[in-house]
Amino acid sequence: MKISLNWLNQYVKINLPPDKLAVKLTNAGLEVESIEYLGEKYKNFVIGKVLGVPKHPNADKLTVCDVDIVAQNLKIVCGAPNVAVGQHVVVGLVGATIPKNQHDPEGKPFTLTKAKIRGVESNGMICSEYELDIGEDKDGIYILGNDTQIGQAFADFLGLNDVVFEVGITPNRPDCLSHIGIAREVAALLKKQLMVPSIKFKEDKELVSKNASVVIKDSNNCPRYSARVIKNIKIGPSPKWLQNRLSAVGIRPINNVVDVTNYVLMETGHPLHAFDYDKLESHTIIVRTASDGEYFTTLDEKGRELKENTLLICDAEKPVAIAGVMGGLNSEISESTQNILIESAYFNPSNIRRSSKYIGLNTNASQRFERGADPNITVYALDRCTQLISKIAGGKILKGVLDVYPKKFKPVKIKVRLSKVNSILGTNLSSEEVKSLLGRIGIQLKNILKKKDKDSVLLYEVPTFRPDIEREIDVIEEVARLYGYDRIETKTTSYIKFSSQTPKIEFNDELRQWLAGRGFNEVITNSLLSQEVASLTSENVVILKNPLSREMNAMRTSLIPSMLEIVRNNINRQEKNLNLFEIGRVYFSVDETEMSTLVTGYSEEERLILVKCGQSDFLNWSVHERKSDIFDIKGVIEDIFLKILLDKYKFIPYHATKALVDSAISIEIQNIEVGYLGKINDEILKKYSIEQDVYVAELSVDRLKQLYQSDKKYKSLPTFPSVIRDLAFVVEANISFAELSETIKSLGGGLVKSVELFDLYTGNQIDKNKKSFAFTIKFLSEEKTLTDEEVEVVIEKIINGMNSKHGAEIRK
Amino acid sequence: MKEKIEELKKLTEVEIANCKSLTDLESFRIKYLARKGSIAELFDTLKNVSPEERPVVGKALNELRSNTQRLFDERKVLLEMSVNVETKIVDLTLPGRRRWIGSLHPITQTLNEIKNIFFRMGFDVVFGPEIEDDYHNFEALNFPPDHPARDMQDTFFISENVLLRTHTSPVQIRVMETQKPPVRVIVPGRVYRNEAISARSYCLFHQVEGLYIDEGVTFSELKGTLVAFAKQFYSSSIKFRFRPSFFPFTEPSAEMDITCFLCSGKGCRVCKQSGWLEILGCGMVDPNVYKFVGYDSEKLSGYAFGMGIERITMLRYGIDDIRILFDNDVRFLKQF
Ligand SMILES: [Zn+2]
């Protein structure tokens, strides 16, 4: 909200520079987001009088004007054809920044310096409307009336000698949505007196009650409605001071009546509305709720279909306003308006909020009503408005106020325990200190219920302009705020009870660290994507009701799509060798009868995705290029399992049923599928415009967490040395590594500790339909040192067994 | 036969010493070790040796072959190690054999540091769902239906009562629902806001929430804990201020600022000339929240705080556009 410093000064005398005041307000919870010095633009511009216009000695079209600006007389070279003796003009002094340069095609501003023009010194510039950025006229200088004051700063002449604060008001403080509200806070902070305008005006003899009536049909939603009638007013533009006030806080002046209602709104915080009295059928106001589908045209000329429960202000026949939100076109103040009815009401905050949400209109009025206005200020605001209108627009004020207020709002009384104040804040305040702090913002001590030093119990009364204060804790907050958060001790010791579950290094963090060490870069990607893409990997997609765009209207069901976008973007930037991973969630809708989840009907799963594409390794001068393939990814997965002590895993190749990958391998641990790996299929790559192979693995972190062994146990090291032998077998091409290594292990009778493949060969040296596997086999006994003969016996057994089982020939 | 073997042995020993380059070495290999080399030829003649002698000669031949192979291997290593055996000069300016190095995302790194500081202060870590119900995200946190405070957070809805959590605070409620006091936890996680994507805001970001409930917890202690955190995380020399603010689930509520470390408090573009940087929101848990979870607000008190990890990360590394964090350009990632 915009707050004008000049305006504020009307209610409290501020003796601080603007920036210091801003700090005070911010520290009291009224955050000043920016300070605007309105006059800044016209610094160094003053009003001057032209005393003489002698011709320039070296140029026909120029004059060397003699200009009186009171402080001194200036010689200014001027080229305007309309300059003449006696004129009051606007002078830009040396150092002034001319807002718009006439000689620049874009009108860029420039700063005046003392300059010689054709040999004559010029000490400033007489400006045109265009140069001052107040009009379009470039043809001559801007001439003011002769009643203007010579020597006056041009900013002051325009009423721009103000400072405007942008204050962020939190939703709990409707009382601060006005200048008096802020002034009350300032007065409390600076320990000054708050001065609220007193009201005096003369009423006519004619009774308002004979001329209009108010009926509230829904007192729940409209607890109070006050109104006055003024007759024979004259609609016209507002005086300058009023227009300046409104412009400063960002409100466009319209006409004197509307401007005054806005002025009083910004002054007191209470929204008012003026109706054209003669357009109110039977001069009657009826407050009722709308019926479903009722139609109404608001001031902004938009037709709106209403919902049941929308509160309406009506005359005897028709609606004339949506209560607390906006008036109607049918009863608007126009140039021909002569008589007006001014409304000052109090509406139920949630009703106004619902109306405003439903209609989609957020106005100055609705904003205040939905946060909670003060029901007891209606007549004050009404009278303030009446006073100003009669002063500015004339007219006669009918006698009396129509004030329907069936059930009065009384100030809330709250019991405050001094011990609670101090135990929540960690302070040691006395009841006297508390009383004096609260008194500054009008929270009065009504009674001392128990007087006992630190255990005193006090009864406070809270004025109705603070609807946010209802409970003891709310009062405690005010105490803290006014005392100052910075004065509350910053206690650096704490009494801690030991936690039951000391934090271990999280599984995820361990995994992340390990992958980074293994050369993978972690990414964090958007979990929102299009429904179309999300559906590729699951039928149970979670869809947003109010997405930002169609590209982000669903939750991801796999980490692959968002990763592919990252891959694509990097490849486009010539980063083609990628090792990436992400740990993130995927989301599904689930059948609530089949699966119970924290939030019924929805489940979330944490997953790990690994991606590799481009070169398999960092190239150097002694290593040759090799493209990544599926075994690079598979190797990483195997190493992860080794790292987290999961050894009962299986890789099961299957025909790609997963929509996104080819050559897929399912990964199972203890017969539970924990994920899969494969190559992204070509159609998907094409969709993402990726022109190189991408290998991927996606694993369920949640399942790995359940399965892995977090308790590491030491295994005793072998006592006896191991024997290592290399054996190569030639087999038919359709026999797999897994089959052969299984056979070797089982034939080894417990002496074979490991079987590693160190070469795989197909080619000229062997039959066309065959391949050769070369294994390194490690033999080890836990009971004794193996002799060569014992190893030979086992090898013989393996060679024979491999031959009979797989037709494998030993390769010499 | 035996003589031939002996002769070849001497010959190879002399010739290997004359191999001055890898080309020489290759000729050596072809001459002796290849499939049609001298040694292989000798093996072919083995069938002509009498059966009695054959094992002895065979053994000698095998020895010759392995000896020659050893000579070859050793010489090869030597020749490869230096470009020039004569001068023994190794080009030490050749680049080292490097591997790819990985990295953790800067958001992860910031989060890890935050977690570690709070771990040292005895906080546990807990998590909660990102798809959340209205009750946990708003109502139990004292955002009544139809309350303007709900406008503070633009929300993505999935159904009338289910939404993407707008903050990590619903996990406070979930922890208190399942755990008896004292509670001392931090909650890291992803949250969503229905805001147009720009340099300053993204549709999702990460928060760390903190909650401490016990007997006798005071605002004074809240300040102390957060100041201790900020001094460890930023610098022991920072100045700080707490200013009143509003969150429905805490009262009194505050925002914590620290002196802008970019301009040392003199005022710059990042701190909007104020000299202060807002780093977190906090406050004493509102008694209404205790009602929802069945805690006794007369016996207990506590505090909660929350901070945005992206914001802290951006301040820390001087990143001025939040989208960079989600762009995941590897040239960016590799800087961390
Ligand atoms: Zn700064």
PDB file of C-alpha atoms in Angstrom, chain A residues 23 26-31 33 170-172 349-350 353-354 357 370-371 417 420 422-427 468 471-477 480-481 485-497 499-504 506 509 512-513 515-528 542-548 552 555-556 566 569-570 573 575 577-582 585 587-588 598-600 602-604 612-623 765, chain B residues 35 94-105 107-108 112 115 119 121-133 136 142 145-152 155-160 162 164-165 174 179 182 184 188 190 192-197 202-204 206 212 214-221 223-225 227-228 240-246 250-255 257 272 278 284-288 291 297-301 325-331 333-334:
ATOM      1  CA  VAL A  23      13.458   1.576   9.270  1.00  0.00           C
ATOM      2  CA  THR A  26       9.951  -2.073   9.043  1.00  0.00           C
ATOM      3  CA  ASN A  27      11.160  -3.022  12.497  1.00  0.00           C
ATOM      4  CA  ALA A  28       7.577  -2.804  13.745  1.00  0.00           C
ATOM      5  CA  GLY A  29       6.332  -5.285  11.137  1.00  0.00           C
ATOM      6  CA  LEU A  30       5.229  -2.726   8.541  1.00  0.00           C
ATOM      7  CA  GLU A  31       7.798  -3.503   5.906  1.00  0.00           C
ATOM      8  CA  GLU A  33       9.474  -2.052   0.398  1.00  0.00           C
ATOM      9  CA  THR A 170       0.418  -8.473   6.157  1.00  0.00           C
ATOM     10  CA  PRO A 171      -3.152  -9.869   5.945  1.00  0.00           C
ATOM     11  CA  ASN A 172      -3.601  -9.737   9.734  1.00  0.00           C
ATOM     12  CA  PRO A 349     -15.378 -10.682   6.014  1.00  0.00           C
ATOM     13  CA  SER A 350     -15.841 -14.237   4.684  1.00  0.00           C
ATOM     14  CA  ARG A 353     -14.049 -12.719   0.352  1.00  0.00           C
ATOM     15  CA  ARG A 354     -16.257 -15.360  -1.270  1.00  0.00           C
ATOM     16  CA  LYS A 357     -13.195 -14.556  -5.331  1.00  0.00           C
ATOM     17  CA  GLU A 370     -12.387  -9.286   3.774  1.00  0.00           C
ATOM     18  CA  ARG A 371      -9.545  -8.626   6.187  1.00  0.00           C
ATOM     19  CA  ARG A 417      -1.048 -13.609  32.450  1.00  0.00           C
ATOM     20  CA  LYS A 420       2.788 -16.307  30.098  1.00  0.00           C
ATOM     21  CA  ASN A 422       7.526 -13.704  29.936  1.00  0.00           C
ATOM     22  CA  SER A 423       7.606 -17.471  29.439  1.00  0.00           C
ATOM     23  CA  ILE A 424       6.784 -17.223  25.746  1.00  0.00           C
ATOM     24  CA  LEU A 425       9.139 -14.357  25.021  1.00  0.00           C
ATOM     25  CA  GLY A 426      11.935 -15.188  27.430  1.00  0.00           C
ATOM     26  CA  THR A 427      11.703 -11.706  28.922  1.00  0.00           C
ATOM     27  CA  ASP A 468      -6.657  -9.737  14.669  1.00  0.00           C
ATOM     28  CA  ARG A 471      -6.467 -14.243  22.350  1.00  0.00           C
ATOM     29  CA  GLU A 472      -3.798 -13.898  24.987  1.00  0.00           C
ATOM     30  CA  ILE A 473      -1.091 -14.933  22.475  1.00  0.00           C
ATOM     31  CA  ASP A 474      -2.194 -12.115  20.145  1.00  0.00           C
ATOM     32  CA  VAL A 475      -1.642  -9.611  22.944  1.00  0.00           C
ATOM     33  CA  ILE A 476       1.743 -11.176  23.708  1.00  0.00           C
ATOM     34  CA  GLU A 477       2.759 -10.627  20.098  1.00  0.00           C
ATOM     35  CA  ALA A 480       6.894  -8.226  21.736  1.00  0.00           C
ATOM     36  CA  ARG A 481       6.443  -6.005  18.708  1.00  0.00           C
ATOM     37  CA  TYR A 485      12.336  -7.941  18.878  1.00  0.00           C
ATOM     38  CA  ASP A 486      15.899  -6.689  18.998  1.00  0.00           C
ATOM     39  CA  ARG A 487      15.624  -6.027  22.721  1.00  0.00           C
ATOM     40  CA  ILE A 488      14.632  -9.607  23.488  1.00  0.00           C
ATOM     41  CA  GLU A 489      17.708 -11.559  24.540  1.00  0.00           C
ATOM     42  CA  THR A 490      19.334 -13.772  21.907  1.00  0.00           C
ATOM     43  CA  LYS A 491      19.860 -16.820  24.056  1.00  0.00           C
ATOM     44  CA  THR A 492      22.647 -19.053  22.877  1.00  0.00           C
ATOM     45  CA  THR A 493      22.206 -21.884  25.310  1.00  0.00           C
ATOM     46  CA  SER A 494      19.450 -24.407  25.036  1.00  0.00           C
ATOM     47  CA  TYR A 495      18.123 -27.196  27.174  1.00  0.00           C
ATOM     48  CA  ILE A 496      17.831 -30.155  24.846  1.00  0.00           C
ATOM     49  CA  LYS A 497      16.365 -33.564  25.470  1.00  0.00           C
ATOM     50  CA  SER A 499      16.595 -37.321  20.370  1.00  0.00           C
ATOM     51  CA  SER A 500      15.454 -40.919  20.087  1.00  0.00           C
ATOM     52  CA  GLN A 501      16.697 -41.213  16.530  1.00  0.00           C
ATOM     53  CA  THR A 502      20.125 -39.763  15.969  1.00  0.00           C
ATOM     54  CA  PRO A 503      20.392 -38.780  12.347  1.00  0.00           C
ATOM     55  CA  LYS A 504      22.458 -41.193  10.306  1.00  0.00           C
ATOM     56  CA  GLU A 506      20.881 -40.502   4.827  1.00  0.00           C
ATOM     57  CA  ASP A 509      23.109 -38.540   0.518  1.00  0.00           C
ATOM     58  CA  ARG A 512      24.655 -38.920  -4.213  1.00  0.00           C
ATOM     59  CA  GLN A 513      28.170 -38.614  -2.872  1.00  0.00           C
ATOM     60  CA  LEU A 515      27.746 -41.076  -7.803  1.00  0.00           C
ATOM     61  CA  ALA A 516      29.462 -37.702  -7.833  1.00  0.00           C
ATOM     62  CA  GLY A 517      32.720 -39.491  -7.026  1.00  0.00           C
ATOM     63  CA  ARG A 518      32.018 -41.853  -9.896  1.00  0.00           C
ATOM     64  CA  GLY A 519      31.910 -38.939 -12.321  1.00  0.00           C
ATOM     65  CA  PHE A 520      28.183 -38.207 -12.499  1.00  0.00           C
ATOM     66  CA  ASN A 521      26.760 -34.675 -12.326  1.00  0.00           C
ATOM     67  CA  GLU A 522      23.626 -34.260 -10.254  1.00  0.00           C
ATOM     68  CA  VAL A 523      20.668 -32.459 -11.819  1.00  0.00           C
ATOM     69  CA  ILE A 524      17.432 -31.230 -10.251  1.00  0.00           C
ATOM     70  CA  THR A 525      14.537 -31.050 -12.683  1.00  0.00           C
ATOM     71  CA  ASN A 526      10.941 -29.915 -12.858  1.00  0.00           C
ATOM     72  CA  SER A 527       8.431 -32.491 -11.640  1.00  0.00           C
ATOM     73  CA  LEU A 528       5.606 -30.933 -13.668  1.00  0.00           C
ATOM     74  CA  VAL A 542      -1.942 -37.003 -11.295  1.00  0.00           C
ATOM     75  CA  ILE A 543      -3.399 -33.995 -13.104  1.00  0.00           C
ATOM     76  CA  LEU A 544      -3.499 -30.383 -11.936  1.00  0.00           C
ATOM     77  CA  LYS A 545      -6.769 -28.473 -11.913  1.00  0.00           C
ATOM     78  CA  ASN A 546      -5.180 -25.060 -12.409  1.00  0.00           C
ATOM     79  CA  PRO A 547      -1.864 -25.547 -14.217  1.00  0.00           C
ATOM     80  CA  LEU A 548       0.423 -22.760 -15.385  1.00  0.00           C
ATOM     81  CA  MET A 552       2.984 -28.481 -17.066  1.00  0.00           C
ATOM     82  CA  MET A 555       2.998 -34.790 -12.306  1.00  0.00           C
ATOM     83  CA  ARG A 556       5.779 -36.968 -13.680  1.00  0.00           C
ATOM     84  CA  ILE A 566      18.216 -31.673 -19.843  1.00  0.00           C
ATOM     85  CA  ASN A 569      19.521 -28.812 -23.945  1.00  0.00           C
ATOM     86  CA  ASN A 570      23.089 -29.801 -23.153  1.00  0.00           C
ATOM     87  CA  ARG A 573      25.102 -26.460 -26.340  1.00  0.00           C
ATOM     88  CA  GLU A 575      27.986 -30.744 -24.428  1.00  0.00           C
ATOM     89  CA  ASN A 577      29.342 -36.442 -23.369  1.00  0.00           C
ATOM     90  CA  LEU A 578      27.023 -36.610 -20.412  1.00  0.00           C
ATOM     91  CA  ASN A 579      27.016 -38.513 -17.141  1.00  0.00           C
ATOM     92  CA  LEU A 580      23.974 -37.328 -15.232  1.00  0.00           C
ATOM     93  CA  PHE A 581      21.883 -38.466 -12.304  1.00  0.00           C
ATOM     94  CA  GLU A 582      18.910 -37.277 -10.315  1.00  0.00           C
ATOM     95  CA  ARG A 585      10.036 -38.279  -6.793  1.00  0.00           C
ATOM     96  CA  TYR A 587       3.713 -39.438  -8.424  1.00  0.00           C
ATOM     97  CA  PHE A 588       0.698 -41.627  -9.066  1.00  0.00           C
ATOM     98  CA  LEU A 598      -0.621 -40.633   3.648  1.00  0.00           C
ATOM     99  CA  VAL A 599      -2.881 -38.658   1.365  1.00  0.00           C
ATOM    100  CA  THR A 600      -5.716 -40.900   0.266  1.00  0.00           C
ATOM    101  CA  TYR A 602      -2.157 -40.543  -4.185  1.00  0.00           C
ATOM    102  CA  SER A 603       1.256 -42.143  -3.853  1.00  0.00           C
ATOM    103  CA  GLU A 604       4.792 -40.879  -4.254  1.00  0.00           C
ATOM    104  CA  LYS A 612      25.091 -41.786 -19.956  1.00  0.00           C
ATOM    105  CA  CYS A 613      25.676 -40.720 -23.525  1.00  0.00           C
ATOM    106  CA  GLY A 614      28.539 -39.788 -25.817  1.00  0.00           C
ATOM    107  CA  GLN A 615      32.105 -40.878 -25.004  1.00  0.00           C
ATOM    108  CA  SER A 616      32.441 -43.642 -22.449  1.00  0.00           C
ATOM    109  CA  ASP A 617      35.394 -41.983 -20.746  1.00  0.00           C
ATOM    110  CA  PHE A 618      37.353 -38.796 -20.518  1.00  0.00           C
ATOM    111  CA  LEU A 619      39.597 -38.883 -23.547  1.00  0.00           C
ATOM    112  CA  ASN A 620      43.305 -38.557 -23.160  1.00  0.00           C
ATOM    113  CA  TRP A 621      46.358 -38.996 -25.386  1.00  0.00           C
ATOM    114  CA  SER A 622      46.743 -42.686 -24.662  1.00  0.00           C
ATOM    115  CA  VAL A 623      43.116 -43.826 -24.556  1.00  0.00           C
ATOM    116  CA  GLN A 765      40.913 -67.120 -35.646  1.00  0.00           C
TER     117      GLN A 765
ATOM    118  CA  ARG B  35      53.321 -67.364 -35.631  1.00  0.00           C
ATOM    119  CA  LEU B  94      51.894 -34.107 -21.319  1.00  0.00           C
ATOM    120  CA  PRO B  95      48.526 -33.806 -19.539  1.00  0.00           C
ATOM    121  CA  GLY B  96      47.813 -36.262 -16.750  1.00  0.00           C
ATOM    122  CA  ARG B  97      45.362 -39.060 -17.375  1.00  0.00           C
ATOM    123  CA  ARG B  98      42.222 -37.610 -15.938  1.00  0.00           C
ATOM    124  CA  ARG B  99      38.757 -38.993 -15.379  1.00  0.00           C
ATOM    125  CA  TRP B 100      35.423 -37.229 -15.447  1.00  0.00           C
ATOM    126  CA  ILE B 101      34.574 -35.675 -12.150  1.00  0.00           C
ATOM    127  CA  GLY B 102      31.036 -35.547 -10.971  1.00  0.00           C
ATOM    128  CA  SER B 103      29.306 -32.926  -8.855  1.00  0.00           C
ATOM    129  CA  LEU B 104      26.413 -32.409  -6.504  1.00  0.00           C
ATOM    130  CA  HIS B 105      23.814 -29.853  -7.524  1.00  0.00           C
ATOM    131  CA  ILE B 107      20.920 -26.879  -4.123  1.00  0.00           C
ATOM    132  CA  THR B 108      21.987 -30.218  -2.660  1.00  0.00           C
ATOM    133  CA  ASN B 112      23.659 -30.490   3.107  1.00  0.00           C
ATOM    134  CA  LYS B 115      21.322 -30.016   7.572  1.00  0.00           C
ATOM    135  CA  PHE B 119      22.254 -31.991  13.125  1.00  0.00           C
ATOM    136  CA  MET B 121      22.226 -28.848  17.346  1.00  0.00           C
ATOM    137  CA  GLY B 122      20.333 -32.076  17.867  1.00  0.00           C
ATOM    138  CA  PHE B 123      17.683 -31.859  15.167  1.00  0.00           C
ATOM    139  CA  ASP B 124      16.399 -34.965  13.373  1.00  0.00           C
ATOM    140  CA  VAL B 125      15.401 -34.958   9.743  1.00  0.00           C
ATOM    141  CA  VAL B 126      11.921 -35.996   8.562  1.00  0.00           C
ATOM    142  CA  PHE B 127      10.067 -35.913   5.256  1.00  0.00           C
ATOM    143  CA  GLY B 128       6.497 -35.652   4.063  1.00  0.00           C
ATOM    144  CA  PRO B 129       4.388 -35.931   0.927  1.00  0.00           C
ATOM    145  CA  GLU B 130       4.439 -33.297  -1.809  1.00  0.00           C
ATOM    146  CA  ILE B 131       0.863 -34.072  -2.804  1.00  0.00           C
ATOM    147  CA  GLU B 132      -0.850 -32.857   0.326  1.00  0.00           C
ATOM    148  CA  ASP B 133      -4.379 -32.343   1.595  1.00  0.00           C
ATOM    149  CA  HIS B 136      -2.371 -30.357   6.552  1.00  0.00           C
ATOM    150  CA  ASN B 142      -4.434 -22.079  11.232  1.00  0.00           C
ATOM    151  CA  PRO B 145     -11.172 -21.446   4.991  1.00  0.00           C
ATOM    152  CA  ASP B 146     -12.023 -18.077   3.404  1.00  0.00           C
ATOM    153  CA  HIS B 147      -9.065 -16.421   5.107  1.00  0.00           C
ATOM    154  CA  PRO B 148      -7.074 -13.814   3.148  1.00  0.00           C
ATOM    155  CA  ALA B 149      -3.863 -15.405   4.421  1.00  0.00           C
ATOM    156  CA  ARG B 150      -4.456 -18.154   1.872  1.00  0.00           C
ATOM    157  CA  ASP B 151      -3.751 -15.608  -0.843  1.00  0.00           C
ATOM    158  CA  MET B 152      -0.166 -15.369   0.401  1.00  0.00           C
ATOM    159  CA  THR B 155      -1.633 -22.947  -4.950  1.00  0.00           C
ATOM    160  CA  PHE B 156      -1.769 -25.731  -7.538  1.00  0.00           C
ATOM    161  CA  PHE B 157      -4.875 -27.817  -6.910  1.00  0.00           C
ATOM    162  CA  ILE B 158      -5.393 -31.449  -7.859  1.00  0.00           C
ATOM    163  CA  SER B 159      -8.909 -31.661  -6.461  1.00  0.00           C
ATOM    164  CA  GLU B 160     -10.918 -29.489  -4.136  1.00  0.00           C
ATOM    165  CA  VAL B 162      -5.848 -32.079  -2.536  1.00  0.00           C
ATOM    166  CA  LEU B 164       0.700 -29.542  -4.184  1.00  0.00           C
ATOM    167  CA  ARG B 165       2.089 -28.377  -0.875  1.00  0.00           C
ATOM    168  CA  ARG B 174       2.309 -34.794  10.422  1.00  0.00           C
ATOM    169  CA  GLN B 179       5.196 -38.153  17.749  1.00  0.00           C
ATOM    170  CA  PRO B 182       9.622 -33.118  22.670  1.00  0.00           C
ATOM    171  CA  ARG B 184      13.089 -31.322  17.364  1.00  0.00           C
ATOM    172  CA  PRO B 188      13.771 -30.465   3.792  1.00  0.00           C
ATOM    173  CA  ARG B 190      10.201 -29.595  -2.575  1.00  0.00           C
ATOM    174  CA  TYR B 192       5.189 -25.616  -5.353  1.00  0.00           C
ATOM    175  CA  ARG B 193       3.774 -22.174  -6.118  1.00  0.00           C
ATOM    176  CA  ASN B 194       1.426 -21.329  -8.937  1.00  0.00           C
ATOM    177  CA  GLU B 195       3.470 -18.351 -10.103  1.00  0.00           C
ATOM    178  CA  ALA B 196       4.595 -17.418 -13.584  1.00  0.00           C
ATOM    179  CA  ILE B 197       8.169 -18.536 -14.220  1.00  0.00           C
ATOM    180  CA  TYR B 202       9.941 -20.746 -10.454  1.00  0.00           C
ATOM    181  CA  CYS B 203       6.901 -23.011 -10.174  1.00  0.00           C
ATOM    182  CA  LEU B 204       8.700 -25.067  -7.551  1.00  0.00           C
ATOM    183  CA  HIS B 206      12.987 -26.256  -1.989  1.00  0.00           C
ATOM    184  CA  TYR B 212      11.117 -27.486  18.189  1.00  0.00           C
ATOM    185  CA  ASP B 214       9.155 -28.771  24.417  1.00  0.00           C
ATOM    186  CA  GLU B 215       8.422 -27.333  27.825  1.00  0.00           C
ATOM    187  CA  GLY B 216       9.730 -23.832  28.375  1.00  0.00           C
ATOM    188  CA  VAL B 217      10.864 -22.974  24.840  1.00  0.00           C
ATOM    189  CA  THR B 218      11.029 -19.185  24.417  1.00  0.00           C
ATOM    190  CA  PHE B 219      11.260 -16.620  21.645  1.00  0.00           C
ATOM    191  CA  SER B 220      14.623 -15.758  23.111  1.00  0.00           C
ATOM    192  CA  GLU B 221      15.845 -19.268  22.386  1.00  0.00           C
ATOM    193  CA  LYS B 223      16.542 -16.069  18.222  1.00  0.00           C
ATOM    194  CA  GLY B 224      19.603 -17.714  19.697  1.00  0.00           C
ATOM    195  CA  THR B 225      19.252 -20.882  17.632  1.00  0.00           C
ATOM    196  CA  VAL B 227      21.580 -16.599  15.034  1.00  0.00           C
ATOM    197  CA  ALA B 228      23.888 -19.533  15.802  1.00  0.00           C
ATOM    198  CA  PHE B 240      21.240  -9.644  12.193  1.00  0.00           C
ATOM    199  CA  ARG B 241      17.802  -8.309  12.938  1.00  0.00           C
ATOM    200  CA  PHE B 242      14.422  -9.876  13.633  1.00  0.00           C
ATOM    201  CA  ARG B 243      11.378  -7.935  12.550  1.00  0.00           C
ATOM    202  CA  PRO B 244       7.697  -8.658  13.152  1.00  0.00           C
ATOM    203  CA  SER B 245       5.837 -10.423  10.396  1.00  0.00           C
ATOM    204  CA  PHE B 246       2.817 -12.631   9.955  1.00  0.00           C
ATOM    205  CA  THR B 250       3.178 -18.814  14.423  1.00  0.00           C
ATOM    206  CA  GLU B 251       2.703 -16.013  16.904  1.00  0.00           C
ATOM    207  CA  PRO B 252       4.697 -13.910  17.507  1.00  0.00           C
ATOM    208  CA  SER B 253       6.042 -14.218  13.972  1.00  0.00           C
ATOM    209  CA  ALA B 254       9.257 -12.754  12.640  1.00  0.00           C
ATOM    210  CA  GLU B 255      11.442 -12.443   9.621  1.00  0.00           C
ATOM    211  CA  ASP B 257      17.509 -10.398   8.122  1.00  0.00           C
ATOM    212  CA  LYS B 272      17.357  -3.261  -2.733  1.00  0.00           C
ATOM    213  CA  GLU B 278      15.931 -11.529   4.376  1.00  0.00           C
ATOM    214  CA  MET B 284       6.502 -19.275  18.142  1.00  0.00           C
ATOM    215  CA  VAL B 285       4.043 -22.041  17.249  1.00  0.00           C
ATOM    216  CA  ASP B 286       0.490 -20.667  17.477  1.00  0.00           C
ATOM    217  CA  PRO B 287      -1.651 -22.302  20.203  1.00  0.00           C
ATOM    218  CA  ASN B 288      -4.335 -23.033  17.580  1.00  0.00           C
ATOM    219  CA  LYS B 291      -5.284 -27.794  19.260  1.00  0.00           C
ATOM    220  CA  SER B 297      -0.594 -25.500  24.704  1.00  0.00           C
ATOM    221  CA  GLU B 298      -0.521 -24.653  28.398  1.00  0.00           C
ATOM    222  CA  LYS B 299       2.324 -27.051  29.110  1.00  0.00           C
ATOM    223  CA  LEU B 300       4.234 -26.801  25.859  1.00  0.00           C
ATOM    224  CA  SER B 301       5.725 -24.078  23.774  1.00  0.00           C
ATOM    225  CA  LEU B 325      19.331 -23.786 -11.185  1.00  0.00           C
ATOM    226  CA  PHE B 326      16.771 -25.863 -13.071  1.00  0.00           C
ATOM    227  CA  ASP B 327      18.429 -25.544 -16.451  1.00  0.00           C
ATOM    228  CA  ASN B 328      21.163 -28.012 -15.413  1.00  0.00           C
ATOM    229  CA  ASP B 329      23.706 -26.896 -17.992  1.00  0.00           C
ATOM    230  CA  VAL B 330      26.669 -29.175 -17.281  1.00  0.00           C
ATOM    231  CA  ARG B 331      29.039 -26.242 -17.718  1.00  0.00           C
ATOM    232  CA  LEU B 333      26.979 -27.946 -12.747  1.00  0.00           C
ATOM    233  CA  LYS B 334      30.699 -28.629 -13.111  1.00  0.00           C
TER     234      LYS B 334
END
